[in-house]
Amino acid sequence: MRAYWYDDKPGDQRLPHDSGNAVPKAYLSTLGVLYQYCPSISSVNGIASQRSYKNRDEITVSPDKMGVVYEEKVKMFFNEHLHEDEEIRYILDGGGYFDVRNEDDKKWVRICLEGNDLIVLPAGIYHRFTTDENNYIKAMRLFKEEPKWTPLNRDRNDLDENPYRKEYVEYRAKTVSAD
């Protein structure tokens, strides 16, 4: 895992967009983002047990697997959104980027993930995802309940009133002010 400030330069979203300014893992924690290197499935199982993840599935995002809808799906994943559940991904193969908003929602932190990286994004955080230039990632998705993946795009006017967003903003205000 590498985290850094996104450079905001024009270009394909799958490019690194590395500003050269690293972001420490401790900063990700203040945003509620958890990262763990998991060299084996047993490591993932331990985290799943600790965090009460009961269900899982696997997803492959690639042109070979998704066919003609690949480009459309990758663009959709890159729309800024939030979820009302944690988003948990364990990278099995390939690589990609999760971008999360900083504490004032103005800048992006890019998190580069590869095999054996596990990330937990809290409910209510604005984020987006893309594959890297290799156009291939295979990931395990973990869920506390039945699998669901409902993105709420940021362009909606009512998200400031969303209870999961409000809870996240309150959490973030406490953790950032504590530093």
mmCIF file of C-alpha atoms in Angstrom:
data_model
loop_
_atom_site.group_PDB
_atom_site.id
_atom_site.type_symbol
_atom_site.label_atom_id
_atom_site.label_comp_id
_atom_site.label_asym_id
_atom_site.label_seq_id
_atom_site.Cartn_x
_atom_site.Cartn_y
_atom_site.Cartn_z
ATOM 1 C CA MET A 1 0.000 0.000 0.000
ATOM 2 C CA ARG A 2 1.105 3.461 -0.823
ATOM 3 C CA ALA A 3 -0.922 6.562 -0.030
ATOM 4 C CA TYR A 4 -0.254 10.024 -1.399
ATOM 5 C CA TRP A 5 -1.984 13.259 -2.365
ATOM 6 C CA TYR A 6 -3.689 12.963 -5.761
ATOM 7 C CA ASP A 7 -2.161 15.429 -8.235
ATOM 8 C CA ASP A 8 -5.450 16.591 -9.867
ATOM 9 C CA LYS A 9 -3.754 16.785 -13.268
ATOM 10 C CA PRO A 10 -5.790 15.886 -16.337
ATOM 11 C CA GLY A 11 -5.347 12.387 -17.672
ATOM 12 C CA ASP A 12 -6.712 8.885 -17.477
ATOM 13 C CA GLN A 13 -7.983 8.063 -13.984
ATOM 14 C CA ARG A 14 -6.008 4.788 -14.101
ATOM 15 C CA LEU A 15 -2.671 6.622 -14.170
ATOM 16 C CA PRO A 16 -0.893 6.958 -10.789
ATOM 17 C CA HIS A 17 -1.590 10.720 -10.419
ATOM 18 C CA ASP A 18 1.164 10.745 -7.778
ATOM 19 C CA SER A 19 1.908 14.257 -6.512
ATOM 20 C CA GLY A 20 5.112 13.025 -4.870
ATOM 21 C CA ASN A 21 3.722 13.903 -1.412
ATOM 22 C CA ALA A 22 3.246 10.757 0.660
ATOM 23 C CA VAL A 23 0.396 10.392 3.138
ATOM 24 C CA PRO A 24 1.221 8.404 6.297
ATOM 25 C CA LYS A 25 -0.901 5.452 7.387
ATOM 26 C CA ALA A 26 -1.637 7.334 10.644
ATOM 27 C CA TYR A 27 -3.361 10.092 8.661
ATOM 28 C CA LEU A 28 -5.569 7.518 6.950
ATOM 29 C CA SER A 29 -6.596 6.335 10.422
ATOM 30 C CA THR A 30 -7.779 9.852 11.327
ATOM 31 C CA LEU A 31 -10.092 9.624 8.315
ATOM 32 C CA GLY A 32 -11.400 6.274 9.569
ATOM 33 C CA VAL A 33 -9.633 4.327 6.830
ATOM 34 C CA LEU A 34 -8.067 1.103 8.084
ATOM 35 C CA TYR A 35 -5.299 -0.704 6.249
ATOM 36 C CA GLN A 36 -3.766 -4.105 6.942
ATOM 37 C CA TYR A 37 -1.288 -6.220 5.015
ATOM 38 C CA CYS A 38 -2.665 -9.773 5.029
ATOM 39 C CA PRO A 39 -0.222 -12.355 3.657
ATOM 40 C CA SER A 40 -2.781 -15.148 3.932
ATOM 41 C CA ILE A 41 -6.498 -15.808 3.969
ATOM 42 C CA SER A 42 -6.180 -16.782 7.635
ATOM 43 C CA SER A 43 -5.159 -13.151 8.342
ATOM 44 C CA VAL A 44 -8.288 -11.988 6.535
ATOM 45 C CA ASN A 45 -10.395 -14.500 8.462
ATOM 46 C CA GLY A 46 -9.066 -13.111 11.746
ATOM 47 C CA ILE A 47 -10.029 -9.557 10.790
ATOM 48 C CA ALA A 48 -13.397 -10.772 9.519
ATOM 49 C CA SER A 49 -14.062 -12.431 12.859
ATOM 50 C CA GLN A 50 -12.960 -9.369 14.885
ATOM 51 C CA ARG A 51 -15.148 -7.022 12.814
ATOM 52 C CA SER A 52 -18.156 -9.377 12.493
ATOM 53 C CA TYR A 53 -17.972 -9.823 8.728
ATOM 54 C CA LYS A 54 -20.237 -12.771 7.986
ATOM 55 C CA ASN A 55 -20.330 -12.857 4.190
ATOM 56 C CA ARG A 56 -17.909 -12.498 1.325
ATOM 57 C CA ASP A 57 -17.638 -12.797 -2.407
ATOM 58 C CA GLU A 58 -15.037 -12.170 -5.081
ATOM 59 C CA ILE A 59 -15.063 -9.700 -7.936
ATOM 60 C CA THR A 60 -12.779 -9.385 -10.937
ATOM 61 C CA VAL A 61 -12.699 -6.050 -12.711
ATOM 62 C CA SER A 62 -11.083 -6.432 -16.136
ATOM 63 C CA PRO A 63 -11.987 -6.175 -19.821
ATOM 64 C CA ASP A 64 -11.647 -9.970 -20.163
ATOM 65 C CA LYS A 65 -14.073 -10.665 -17.317
ATOM 66 C CA MET A 66 -16.540 -7.810 -17.906
ATOM 67 C CA GLY A 67 -16.450 -7.515 -21.677
ATOM 68 C CA VAL A 68 -17.948 -4.475 -23.385
ATOM 69 C CA VAL A 69 -19.266 -2.950 -20.120
ATOM 70 C CA TYR A 70 -15.763 -2.677 -18.583
ATOM 71 C CA GLU A 71 -15.092 0.979 -19.510
ATOM 72 C CA GLU A 72 -18.591 2.013 -18.427
ATOM 73 C CA LYS A 73 -18.219 0.222 -15.066
ATOM 74 C CA VAL A 74 -14.767 1.684 -14.369
ATOM 75 C CA LYS A 75 -16.148 5.179 -15.022
ATOM 76 C CA MET A 76 -19.114 4.437 -12.733
ATOM 77 C CA PHE A 77 -16.816 3.248 -9.910
ATOM 78 C CA PHE A 78 -14.875 6.520 -10.280
ATOM 79 C CA ASN A 79 -17.935 8.693 -9.571
ATOM 80 C CA GLU A 80 -17.550 10.190 -6.107
ATOM 81 C CA HIS A 81 -19.921 8.410 -3.735
ATOM 82 C CA LEU A 82 -20.466 7.025 -0.262
ATOM 83 C CA HIS A 83 -21.997 3.873 1.175
ATOM 84 C CA GLU A 84 -24.140 3.299 4.243
ATOM 85 C CA ASP A 85 -21.961 0.288 5.135
ATOM 86 C CA GLU A 86 -18.234 -0.171 5.481
ATOM 87 C CA GLU A 87 -16.526 -1.019 2.219
ATOM 88 C CA ILE A 88 -14.020 -3.820 2.788
ATOM 89 C CA ARG A 89 -11.718 -5.093 0.070
ATOM 90 C CA TYR A 90 -8.938 -7.652 0.194
ATOM 91 C CA ILE A 91 -6.868 -7.564 -2.980
ATOM 92 C CA LEU A 92 -6.213 -11.050 -4.300
ATOM 93 C CA ASP A 93 -4.464 -10.099 -7.536
ATOM 94 C CA GLY A 94 -3.772 -7.078 -9.718
ATOM 95 C CA GLY A 95 -3.999 -3.522 -8.483
ATOM 96 C CA GLY A 96 -6.076 -0.407 -8.247
ATOM 97 C CA TYR A 97 -6.679 2.859 -6.455
ATOM 98 C CA PHE A 98 -9.143 3.958 -3.824
ATOM 99 C CA ASP A 99 -9.338 7.743 -3.554
ATOM 100 C CA VAL A 100 -10.769 9.168 -0.319
ATOM 101 C CA ARG A 101 -11.524 12.754 0.617
ATOM 102 C CA ASN A 102 -9.371 14.521 3.187
ATOM 103 C CA GLU A 103 -10.768 15.997 6.406
ATOM 104 C CA ASP A 104 -12.343 19.048 4.736
ATOM 105 C CA ASP A 105 -13.526 17.129 1.648
ATOM 106 C CA LYS A 106 -11.466 19.317 -0.683
ATOM 107 C CA LYS A 107 -8.502 17.120 -1.637
ATOM 108 C CA TRP A 108 -8.100 13.494 -2.621
ATOM 109 C CA VAL A 109 -5.819 10.992 -0.957
ATOM 110 C CA ARG A 110 -4.957 8.210 -3.413
ATOM 111 C CA ILE A 111 -4.410 4.762 -1.911
ATOM 112 C CA CYS A 112 -2.590 2.345 -4.199
ATOM 113 C CA LEU A 113 -3.447 -1.282 -3.400
ATOM 114 C CA GLU A 114 -1.973 -4.548 -4.635
ATOM 115 C CA GLY A 115 -2.108 -8.221 -3.725
ATOM 116 C CA ASN A 116 -2.517 -8.987 0.008
ATOM 117 C CA ASP A 117 -3.640 -5.445 0.870
ATOM 118 C CA LEU A 118 -6.858 -5.131 2.873
ATOM 119 C CA ILE A 119 -8.670 -1.822 3.255
ATOM 120 C CA VAL A 120 -11.742 -0.802 5.231
ATOM 121 C CA LEU A 121 -13.488 2.423 4.273
ATOM 122 C CA PRO A 122 -15.957 3.676 6.871
ATOM 123 C CA ALA A 123 -19.628 4.200 6.077
ATOM 124 C CA GLY A 124 -20.226 7.803 5.060
ATOM 125 C CA ILE A 125 -16.783 8.625 3.583
ATOM 126 C CA TYR A 126 -16.701 10.097 0.089
ATOM 127 C CA HIS A 127 -14.530 7.945 -2.144
ATOM 128 C CA ARG A 128 -14.068 6.506 -5.603
ATOM 129 C CA PHE A 129 -12.247 3.548 -7.149
ATOM 130 C CA THR A 130 -10.399 2.703 -10.335
ATOM 131 C CA THR A 131 -8.195 -0.053 -11.623
ATOM 132 C CA ASP A 132 -4.592 0.849 -12.414
ATOM 133 C CA GLU A 133 -3.103 0.985 -15.928
ATOM 134 C CA ASN A 134 -3.102 -2.818 -16.139
ATOM 135 C CA ASN A 135 -6.926 -2.823 -16.139
ATOM 136 C CA TYR A 136 -7.128 -5.797 -13.813
ATOM 137 C CA ILE A 137 -7.958 -6.347 -10.173
ATOM 138 C CA LYS A 138 -9.374 -9.347 -8.345
ATOM 139 C CA ALA A 139 -10.692 -8.625 -4.870
ATOM 140 C CA MET A 140 -12.600 -10.264 -2.064
ATOM 141 C CA ARG A 141 -15.468 -8.164 -0.759
ATOM 142 C CA LEU A 142 -16.480 -8.696 2.853
ATOM 143 C CA PHE A 143 -19.851 -7.802 4.373
ATOM 144 C CA LYS A 144 -21.337 -7.705 7.867
ATOM 145 C CA GLU A 145 -24.723 -8.830 6.566
ATOM 146 C CA GLU A 146 -26.043 -9.905 3.188
ATOM 147 C CA PRO A 147 -23.901 -8.575 0.344
ATOM 148 C CA LYS A 148 -25.050 -5.208 -0.881
ATOM 149 C CA TRP A 149 -23.327 -2.433 -2.690
ATOM 150 C CA THR A 150 -25.404 0.702 -3.003
ATOM 151 C CA PRO A 151 -23.426 3.802 -3.973
ATOM 152 C CA LEU A 152 -24.947 7.175 -3.113
ATOM 153 C CA ASN A 153 -23.389 9.631 -5.552
ATOM 154 C CA ARG A 154 -22.198 12.936 -4.132
ATOM 155 C CA ASP A 155 -24.165 14.958 -6.671
ATOM 156 C CA ARG A 156 -27.327 14.191 -4.679
ATOM 157 C CA ASN A 157 -28.522 17.198 -2.686
ATOM 158 C CA ASP A 158 -29.647 15.234 0.378
ATOM 159 C CA LEU A 159 -26.396 13.513 1.419
ATOM 160 C CA ASP A 160 -25.483 16.102 4.065
ATOM 161 C CA GLU A 161 -28.570 14.868 5.939
ATOM 162 C CA ASN A 162 -27.780 11.193 5.473
ATOM 163 C CA PRO A 163 -27.367 9.683 8.984
ATOM 164 C CA TYR A 164 -24.279 7.658 7.962
ATOM 165 C CA ARG A 165 -22.651 10.737 6.455
ATOM 166 C CA LYS A 166 -23.481 12.795 9.572
ATOM 167 C CA GLU A 167 -22.018 10.099 11.844
ATOM 168 C CA TYR A 168 -18.852 9.953 9.730
ATOM 169 C CA VAL A 169 -18.411 13.753 9.747
ATOM 170 C CA GLU A 170 -18.812 13.809 13.560
ATOM 171 C CA TYR A 171 -16.248 11.000 13.939
ATOM 172 C CA ARG A 172 -13.816 12.752 11.614
ATOM 173 C CA ALA A 173 -14.160 16.076 13.458
ATOM 174 C CA LYS A 174 -13.246 14.348 16.740
ATOM 175 C CA THR A 175 -10.250 12.456 15.376
ATOM 176 C CA VAL A 176 -8.790 15.336 13.382
ATOM 177 C CA SER A 177 -9.201 17.809 16.273
ATOM 178 C CA ALA A 178 -7.553 15.318 18.650
ATOM 179 C CA ASP A 179 -4.304 15.435 16.623
#
